[in-house]
Amino acid sequence: MNFIENIKERARKDIKTIVLPEAEDIRTLKATEVALKEKYANIILVGNEQKILEKAKNNQIDIKGSTIIDPEISENHEKYATLLYELRKNKGMTIEKAKEITLDPVYFGMLMVKDDETKADGLVSGAIHSTADTLRPALQILKTSPDTKLVSAFFVMVVPECEYGENGTFVFGDCGLNSNPTEEELSEIAISSSKSFKQLVGKEPKVAMLSYSTYGSAKSSLTEKVIKATEILKEKEPELKADGELQLDAAIIPEVAKSKAPESDIAGNANVLIFPDLDAGNIGYKLVQRLAKAEAYGPLCQGISKPVNDLSRGCSYEDIAGVIAITAVQAQTIK
């Protein structure tokens, strides 16, 4: 059973309800059809009901079984506007502005997830919204998890016919949010990514802090940042299998690791790859996705109090269906 099929099977064992605020996008509707047909999540579509139903009908997409909620006519609009006002009044929010913002499907969806009475467990957005437009309301409304110092993003990469990582499965972090993390932030990204790997893949994480240098083969402020981040990481999580700074080939290829980092206990076997900045991470995941024809699930978020996951605007409906399943599994761990 491959990664995403395993995730879907886990999601079926404790069905969760996932909110999709981009309900007028055909890919979102097709993903809804998949999730409902395969019975691994309940779906709430947020948007204009008539437009959603017309688009589904015209494209022969079966969304029967989903719940459609239009913010403009919802009985909860006033309630959610008041909730948003209370959450943001210290930041200058007015009740009039809150009523206007709550009409936005992403904000309305986040408020549904915030509201325990709604029984909405998580949200997936980003097919037509930027990362900022997805995560801004998440941070404003849901806030960060109490045990997390930094919200970050990661991808689960599943590379076909690959012997490296965990049978071709990796977590790449941060590839979607933090542009130039500090040494301290890199260590936090590594900790969160290791937990996400364990949660979703179910195997022991082996973390490589990536650089263009291995064990001092080059020296610059760039390599020093990764070296210091690795030291901080090992101080915080001494039991975590992690090492750096490592070049990519030394991190995942055993033969290269033997010559470049023979004393490392994870070199050649890394399955969690931490990139030094967003340039490297974003370029890296897209290279692997396009050239190796890998499945790329994300940007998935870690550190928010409830599961909210972003999407690449170039995503397919299959990608969205997969992220719905991942979000459902993440929601199973929320108490």
CSV table of C-alpha atoms in Angstrom, one decimal:
chain,number,residue,atom,x,y,z
A,1,MET,CA,0.0,0.0,0.0
A,2,ASN,CA,1.5,3.4,-1.0
A,3,PHE,CA,1.7,6.4,1.2
A,4,ILE,CA,-1.5,8.1,0.2
A,5,GLU,CA,-3.6,4.9,0.2
A,6,ASN,CA,-2.3,4.2,3.7
A,7,ILE,CA,-3.3,7.7,4.8
A,8,LYS,CA,-6.8,7.3,3.3
A,9,GLU,CA,-7.2,4.0,5.1
A,10,ARG,CA,-6.2,5.6,8.4
A,11,ALA,CA,-8.6,8.5,7.7
A,12,ARG,CA,-11.5,6.0,7.3
A,13,LYS,CA,-11.0,4.6,10.8
A,14,ASP,CA,-12.1,7.9,12.4
A,15,ILE,CA,-14.0,10.0,9.9
A,16,LYS,CA,-13.3,13.8,10.2
A,17,THR,CA,-15.0,16.8,8.6
A,18,ILE,CA,-12.9,18.9,6.3
A,19,VAL,CA,-13.8,22.4,5.1
A,20,LEU,CA,-13.1,23.4,1.5
A,21,PRO,CA,-13.6,27.2,1.0
A,22,GLU,CA,-12.6,27.1,-2.7
A,23,ALA,CA,-15.8,25.3,-3.7
A,24,GLU,CA,-16.3,27.0,-7.0
A,25,ASP,CA,-13.1,25.5,-8.4
A,26,ILE,CA,-13.5,22.4,-10.5
A,27,ARG,CA,-10.5,20.7,-8.9
A,28,THR,CA,-12.0,21.2,-5.5
A,29,LEU,CA,-15.3,19.7,-6.6
A,30,LYS,CA,-13.6,16.7,-8.2
A,31,ALA,CA,-11.5,16.2,-5.0
A,32,THR,CA,-14.8,16.3,-3.0
A,33,GLU,CA,-16.2,13.6,-5.2
A,34,VAL,CA,-13.2,11.4,-4.6
A,35,ALA,CA,-13.2,11.9,-0.8
A,36,LEU,CA,-17.0,11.1,-0.6
A,37,LYS,CA,-16.8,8.2,-2.9
A,38,GLU,CA,-13.8,6.7,-1.1
A,39,LYS,CA,-15.4,7.5,2.3
A,40,TYR,CA,-12.4,8.9,4.1
A,41,ALA,CA,-13.8,12.4,5.0
A,42,ASN,CA,-17.0,14.4,5.4
A,43,ILE,CA,-16.8,17.6,3.3
A,44,ILE,CA,-18.2,21.1,3.9
A,45,LEU,CA,-18.1,23.3,0.8
A,46,VAL,CA,-18.2,27.0,1.5
A,47,GLY,CA,-19.6,29.3,-1.2
A,48,ASN,CA,-22.7,30.2,-3.3
A,49,GLU,CA,-24.8,27.0,-3.4
A,50,GLN,CA,-26.3,27.7,-6.8
A,51,LYS,CA,-23.0,28.3,-8.4
A,52,ILE,CA,-21.4,25.2,-6.8
A,53,LEU,CA,-24.3,23.0,-7.8
A,54,GLU,CA,-24.3,24.3,-11.3
A,55,LYS,CA,-20.6,23.9,-11.8
A,56,ALA,CA,-20.8,20.3,-10.4
A,57,LYS,CA,-23.7,19.5,-12.7
A,58,ASN,CA,-22.1,21.1,-15.8
A,59,ASN,CA,-18.9,19.1,-15.3
A,60,GLN,CA,-20.7,15.9,-14.3
A,61,ILE,CA,-19.2,15.9,-10.8
A,62,ASP,CA,-21.1,14.1,-8.1
A,63,ILE,CA,-20.9,16.0,-4.8
A,64,LYS,CA,-23.9,14.4,-3.2
A,65,GLY,CA,-23.3,13.9,0.5
A,66,SER,CA,-21.4,17.1,0.9
A,67,THR,CA,-22.7,20.0,3.0
A,68,ILE,CA,-22.8,23.4,1.2
A,69,ILE,CA,-22.8,26.6,3.3
A,70,ASP,CA,-23.1,30.1,1.9
A,71,PRO,CA,-21.7,32.7,4.2
A,72,GLU,CA,-24.1,35.3,2.9
A,73,ILE,CA,-27.2,33.5,4.0
A,74,SER,CA,-25.8,31.3,6.8
A,75,GLU,CA,-27.5,31.6,10.2
A,76,ASN,CA,-24.0,31.6,11.7
A,77,HIS,CA,-22.8,34.8,9.9
A,78,GLU,CA,-23.6,37.1,12.8
A,79,LYS,CA,-22.2,34.7,15.3
A,80,TYR,CA,-18.9,34.3,13.4
A,81,ALA,CA,-18.6,38.0,12.8
A,82,THR,CA,-18.9,38.6,16.5
A,83,LEU,CA,-16.3,35.8,17.2
A,84,LEU,CA,-13.9,37.4,14.7
A,85,TYR,CA,-14.5,40.8,16.3
A,86,GLU,CA,-13.7,39.5,19.7
A,87,LEU,CA,-10.5,37.8,18.5
A,88,ARG,CA,-9.2,40.8,16.6
A,89,LYS,CA,-10.7,43.9,18.4
A,90,ASN,CA,-7.3,44.6,20.1
A,91,LYS,CA,-5.8,44.8,16.6
A,92,GLY,CA,-8.3,47.4,15.5
A,93,MET,CA,-11.1,45.2,14.2
A,94,THR,CA,-14.6,46.7,14.2
A,95,ILE,CA,-17.8,44.8,14.1
A,96,GLU,CA,-18.7,46.3,10.7
A,97,LYS,CA,-15.4,45.1,9.3
A,98,ALA,CA,-15.8,41.7,10.9
A,99,LYS,CA,-19.2,41.3,9.2
A,100,GLU,CA,-17.6,42.1,5.8
A,101,ILE,CA,-14.6,39.8,6.3
A,102,THR,CA,-16.7,36.9,7.5
A,103,LEU,CA,-18.3,36.8,4.0
A,104,ASP,CA,-15.0,35.6,2.6
A,105,PRO,CA,-15.1,31.8,2.3
A,106,VAL,CA,-11.6,31.3,3.7
A,107,TYR,CA,-12.3,33.4,6.8
A,108,PHE,CA,-15.8,31.8,7.2
A,109,GLY,CA,-14.2,28.4,6.9
A,110,MET,CA,-11.6,29.1,9.6
A,111,LEU,CA,-14.3,30.4,11.9
A,112,MET,CA,-16.2,27.1,11.4
A,113,VAL,CA,-13.0,25.2,12.4
A,114,LYS,CA,-12.6,27.5,15.4
A,115,ASP,CA,-16.3,26.9,16.5
A,116,ASP,CA,-16.5,23.6,18.4
A,117,GLU,CA,-20.2,23.5,17.8
A,118,THR,CA,-19.7,23.2,14.0
A,119,LYS,CA,-17.8,19.9,14.2
A,120,ALA,CA,-15.4,21.0,11.5
A,121,ASP,CA,-12.0,19.4,12.1
A,122,GLY,CA,-9.7,21.0,9.5
A,123,LEU,CA,-9.5,23.1,6.4
A,124,VAL,CA,-7.8,22.8,3.0
A,125,SER,CA,-7.2,25.9,0.7
A,126,GLY,CA,-4.7,27.3,-1.7
A,127,ALA,CA,-5.8,26.0,-5.1
A,128,ILE,CA,-6.8,29.6,-6.0
A,129,HIS,CA,-5.5,31.5,-3.0
A,130,SER,CA,-2.0,32.4,-2.1
A,131,THR,CA,-0.3,30.9,0.9
A,132,ALA,CA,-0.6,34.3,2.7
A,133,ASP,CA,-4.3,34.4,2.0
A,134,THR,CA,-4.7,30.9,3.5
A,135,LEU,CA,-2.4,31.2,6.5
A,136,ARG,CA,-3.2,34.8,7.5
A,137,PRO,CA,-6.8,33.9,8.7
A,138,ALA,CA,-5.5,30.7,10.2
A,139,LEU,CA,-3.0,32.5,12.4
A,140,GLN,CA,-5.5,35.3,13.2
A,141,ILE,CA,-8.3,32.9,14.2
A,142,LEU,CA,-6.9,29.5,15.1
A,143,LYS,CA,-3.5,30.7,16.5
A,144,THR,CA,-0.5,28.5,17.0
A,145,SER,CA,-0.3,25.2,19.0
A,146,PRO,CA,0.7,25.7,22.6
A,147,ASP,CA,3.7,23.5,22.2
A,148,THR,CA,5.0,25.1,19.0
A,149,LYS,CA,7.2,28.2,18.7
A,150,LEU,CA,7.0,28.6,14.9
A,151,VAL,CA,4.5,27.8,12.2
A,152,SER,CA,6.1,26.3,9.2
A,153,ALA,CA,5.3,24.3,6.1
A,154,PHE,CA,6.4,21.0,4.7
A,155,PHE,CA,5.8,18.7,1.8
A,156,VAL,CA,5.4,15.0,1.8
A,157,MET,CA,7.3,13.8,-1.3
A,158,VAL,CA,6.7,10.3,-2.6
A,159,VAL,CA,9.2,9.4,-5.3
A,160,PRO,CA,8.3,6.4,-7.5
A,161,GLU,CA,10.8,3.5,-7.7
A,162,CYS,CA,13.1,5.2,-5.3
A,163,GLU,CA,15.4,3.4,-2.9
A,164,TYR,CA,16.3,6.5,-0.8
A,165,GLY,CA,14.5,8.0,2.2
A,166,GLU,CA,11.7,5.8,3.5
A,167,ASN,CA,11.2,3.7,0.3
A,168,GLY,CA,11.0,7.0,-1.6
A,169,THR,CA,9.0,8.9,0.9
A,170,PHE,CA,10.4,12.1,2.4
A,171,VAL,CA,9.4,15.2,4.3
A,172,PHE,CA,10.8,18.4,2.9
A,173,GLY,CA,10.8,21.5,5.2
A,174,ASP,CA,10.3,24.4,5.0
A,175,CYS,CA,9.3,24.7,1.4
A,176,GLY,CA,6.3,27.1,1.6
A,177,LEU,CA,6.4,29.6,4.4
A,178,ASN,CA,9.5,30.9,6.2
A,179,SER,CA,11.7,32.7,3.6
A,180,ASN,CA,15.0,33.0,5.5
A,181,PRO,CA,14.8,31.2,8.8
A,182,THR,CA,17.3,32.0,11.6
A,183,GLU,CA,19.4,29.3,13.2
A,184,GLU,CA,16.8,29.0,16.0
A,185,GLU,CA,13.9,28.9,13.5
A,186,LEU,CA,15.7,26.2,11.4
A,187,SER,CA,16.0,24.0,14.5
A,188,GLU,CA,12.2,24.5,15.2
A,189,ILE,CA,11.4,23.6,11.6
A,190,ALA,CA,13.4,20.4,12.0
A,191,ILE,CA,11.7,19.4,15.2
A,192,SER,CA,8.2,20.0,13.7
A,193,SER,CA,9.1,18.2,10.5
A,194,SER,CA,10.4,15.2,12.4
A,195,LYS,CA,7.1,15.0,14.3
A,196,SER,CA,5.1,15.3,11.1
A,197,PHE,CA,7.1,12.5,9.5
A,198,LYS,CA,6.5,10.3,12.4
A,199,GLN,CA,2.7,11.2,12.4
A,200,LEU,CA,2.1,10.7,8.7
A,201,VAL,CA,4.7,8.1,7.6
A,202,GLY,CA,4.8,6.2,10.9
A,203,LYS,CA,8.5,5.6,10.7
A,204,GLU,CA,11.5,6.9,12.7
A,205,PRO,CA,12.6,10.3,11.4
A,206,LYS,CA,16.2,10.8,10.3
A,207,VAL,CA,16.8,14.5,9.9
A,208,ALA,CA,19.4,16.0,7.5
A,209,MET,CA,20.2,19.8,7.8
A,210,LEU,CA,21.1,20.6,4.2
A,211,SER,CA,23.7,22.9,2.9
A,212,TYR,CA,26.1,23.1,0.0
A,213,SER,CA,28.8,21.9,2.4
A,214,THR,CA,29.3,18.6,4.3
A,215,TYR,CA,31.2,18.7,7.6
A,216,GLY,CA,33.1,21.9,6.8
A,217,SER,CA,34.0,21.2,3.2
A,218,ALA,CA,33.2,24.9,2.6
A,219,LYS,CA,32.9,27.8,4.9
A,220,SER,CA,30.7,30.9,4.8
A,221,SER,CA,28.0,32.6,6.7
A,222,LEU,CA,25.5,30.3,4.9
A,223,THR,CA,27.2,27.1,6.1
A,224,GLU,CA,27.7,28.5,9.6
A,225,LYS,CA,24.0,29.1,9.9
A,226,VAL,CA,23.2,25.4,9.2
A,227,ILE,CA,26.0,24.2,11.5
A,228,LYS,CA,24.7,26.4,14.4
A,229,ALA,CA,21.1,25.3,13.7
A,230,THR,CA,22.2,21.7,14.0
A,231,GLU,CA,23.9,22.3,17.3
A,232,ILE,CA,20.7,24.0,18.7
A,233,LEU,CA,18.6,21.1,17.4
A,234,LYS,CA,20.8,18.5,19.1
A,235,GLU,CA,20.7,20.5,22.4
A,236,LYS,CA,16.9,20.6,22.2
A,237,GLU,CA,16.2,17.1,21.0
A,238,PRO,CA,19.2,14.9,21.9
A,239,GLU,CA,17.3,11.7,21.2
A,240,LEU,CA,16.3,12.8,17.7
A,241,LYS,CA,18.4,11.3,14.9
A,242,ALA,CA,19.7,14.4,13.1
A,243,ASP,CA,22.9,15.7,11.6
A,244,GLY,CA,24.3,18.5,9.5
A,245,GLU,CA,25.6,20.3,7.7
A,246,LEU,CA,25.2,17.8,4.9
A,247,GLN,CA,25.0,18.1,1.1
A,248,LEU,CA,22.0,16.4,-0.4
A,249,ASP,CA,23.9,13.5,-1.9
A,250,ALA,CA,25.6,12.8,1.5
A,251,ALA,CA,22.3,13.0,3.2
A,252,ILE,CA,20.4,10.4,1.1
A,253,ILE,CA,22.9,8.2,-0.8
A,254,PRO,CA,24.8,5.6,1.4
A,255,GLU,CA,27.8,5.3,-1.0
A,256,VAL,CA,28.4,9.1,-0.9
A,257,ALA,CA,27.8,9.3,2.8
A,258,LYS,CA,30.6,6.7,3.4
A,259,SER,CA,33.2,9.1,1.8
A,260,LYS,CA,31.8,12.5,2.9
A,261,ALA,CA,30.4,11.8,6.3
A,262,PRO,CA,31.5,8.3,7.5
A,263,GLU,CA,30.9,9.1,11.2
A,264,SER,CA,27.3,10.3,10.8
A,265,ASP,CA,24.6,8.0,12.1
A,266,ILE,CA,22.0,9.3,9.6
A,267,ALA,CA,24.0,10.3,6.5
A,268,GLY,CA,22.9,8.3,3.5
A,269,ASN,CA,19.6,7.4,5.2
A,270,ALA,CA,17.9,10.7,5.8
A,271,ASN,CA,14.2,10.9,5.3
A,272,VAL,CA,13.5,14.4,6.6
A,273,LEU,CA,15.3,17.1,4.6
A,274,ILE,CA,15.6,20.6,6.1
A,275,PHE,CA,16.4,23.2,3.6
A,276,PRO,CA,18.4,26.3,4.7
A,277,ASP,CA,15.9,28.8,3.1
A,278,LEU,CA,12.7,29.0,1.1
A,279,ASP,CA,14.5,29.5,-2.2
A,280,ALA,CA,16.3,26.1,-1.8
A,281,GLY,CA,13.2,24.4,-0.4
A,282,ASN,CA,10.7,25.6,-3.1
A,283,ILE,CA,13.1,24.9,-6.0
A,284,GLY,CA,14.0,21.5,-4.5
A,285,TYR,CA,10.5,20.2,-4.1
A,286,LYS,CA,9.5,21.3,-7.6
A,287,LEU,CA,12.6,19.7,-9.2
A,288,VAL,CA,11.8,16.4,-7.5
A,289,GLN,CA,8.1,16.7,-8.4
A,290,ARG,CA,8.6,17.5,-12.0
A,291,LEU,CA,11.7,15.6,-13.0
A,292,ALA,CA,11.3,12.5,-10.8
A,293,LYS,CA,7.5,12.6,-11.3
A,294,ALA,CA,7.0,12.5,-7.5
A,295,GLU,CA,3.8,13.0,-5.7
A,296,ALA,CA,4.0,16.3,-3.8
A,297,TYR,CA,1.5,16.8,-1.0
A,298,GLY,CA,1.6,20.3,0.4
A,299,PRO,CA,2.5,22.9,1.5
A,300,LEU,CA,1.2,21.2,4.7
A,301,CYS,CA,1.3,23.3,7.8
A,302,GLN,CA,2.7,22.5,11.2
A,303,GLY,CA,2.3,24.5,14.4
A,304,ILE,CA,-1.3,25.7,14.0
A,305,SER,CA,-3.8,24.7,16.7
A,306,LYS,CA,-6.0,22.8,14.3
A,307,PRO,CA,-5.2,21.3,10.9
A,308,VAL,CA,-5.0,23.8,8.1
A,309,ASN,CA,-3.2,22.9,4.9
A,310,ASP,CA,-2.2,24.9,1.9
A,311,LEU,CA,-2.1,23.8,-1.7
A,312,SER,CA,0.1,24.8,-4.7
A,313,ARG,CA,-2.0,26.7,-7.2
A,314,GLY,CA,-0.6,24.3,-9.8
A,315,CYS,CA,-2.2,21.4,-7.9
A,316,SER,CA,-4.4,18.7,-9.5
A,317,TYR,CA,-7.6,17.4,-8.0
A,318,GLU,CA,-5.8,14.3,-7.0
A,319,ASP,CA,-3.4,16.4,-5.0
A,320,ILE,CA,-6.3,18.1,-3.2
A,321,ALA,CA,-7.9,14.7,-2.5
A,322,GLY,CA,-4.7,13.5,-1.0
A,323,VAL,CA,-4.3,16.6,1.2
A,324,ILE,CA,-7.9,16.2,2.4
A,325,ALA,CA,-7.0,12.7,3.6
A,326,ILE,CA,-3.8,14.0,5.3
A,327,THR,CA,-5.7,16.8,7.0
A,328,ALA,CA,-8.2,14.3,8.3
A,329,VAL,CA,-5.4,12.1,9.8
A,330,GLN,CA,-3.8,15.2,11.4
A,331,ALA,CA,-7.2,16.0,12.9
A,332,GLN,CA,-7.4,12.6,14.5
A,333,THR,CA,-4.6,13.6,16.9
A,334,ILE,CA,-6.3,16.9,18.1
A,335,LYS,CA,-7.8,16.5,21.5
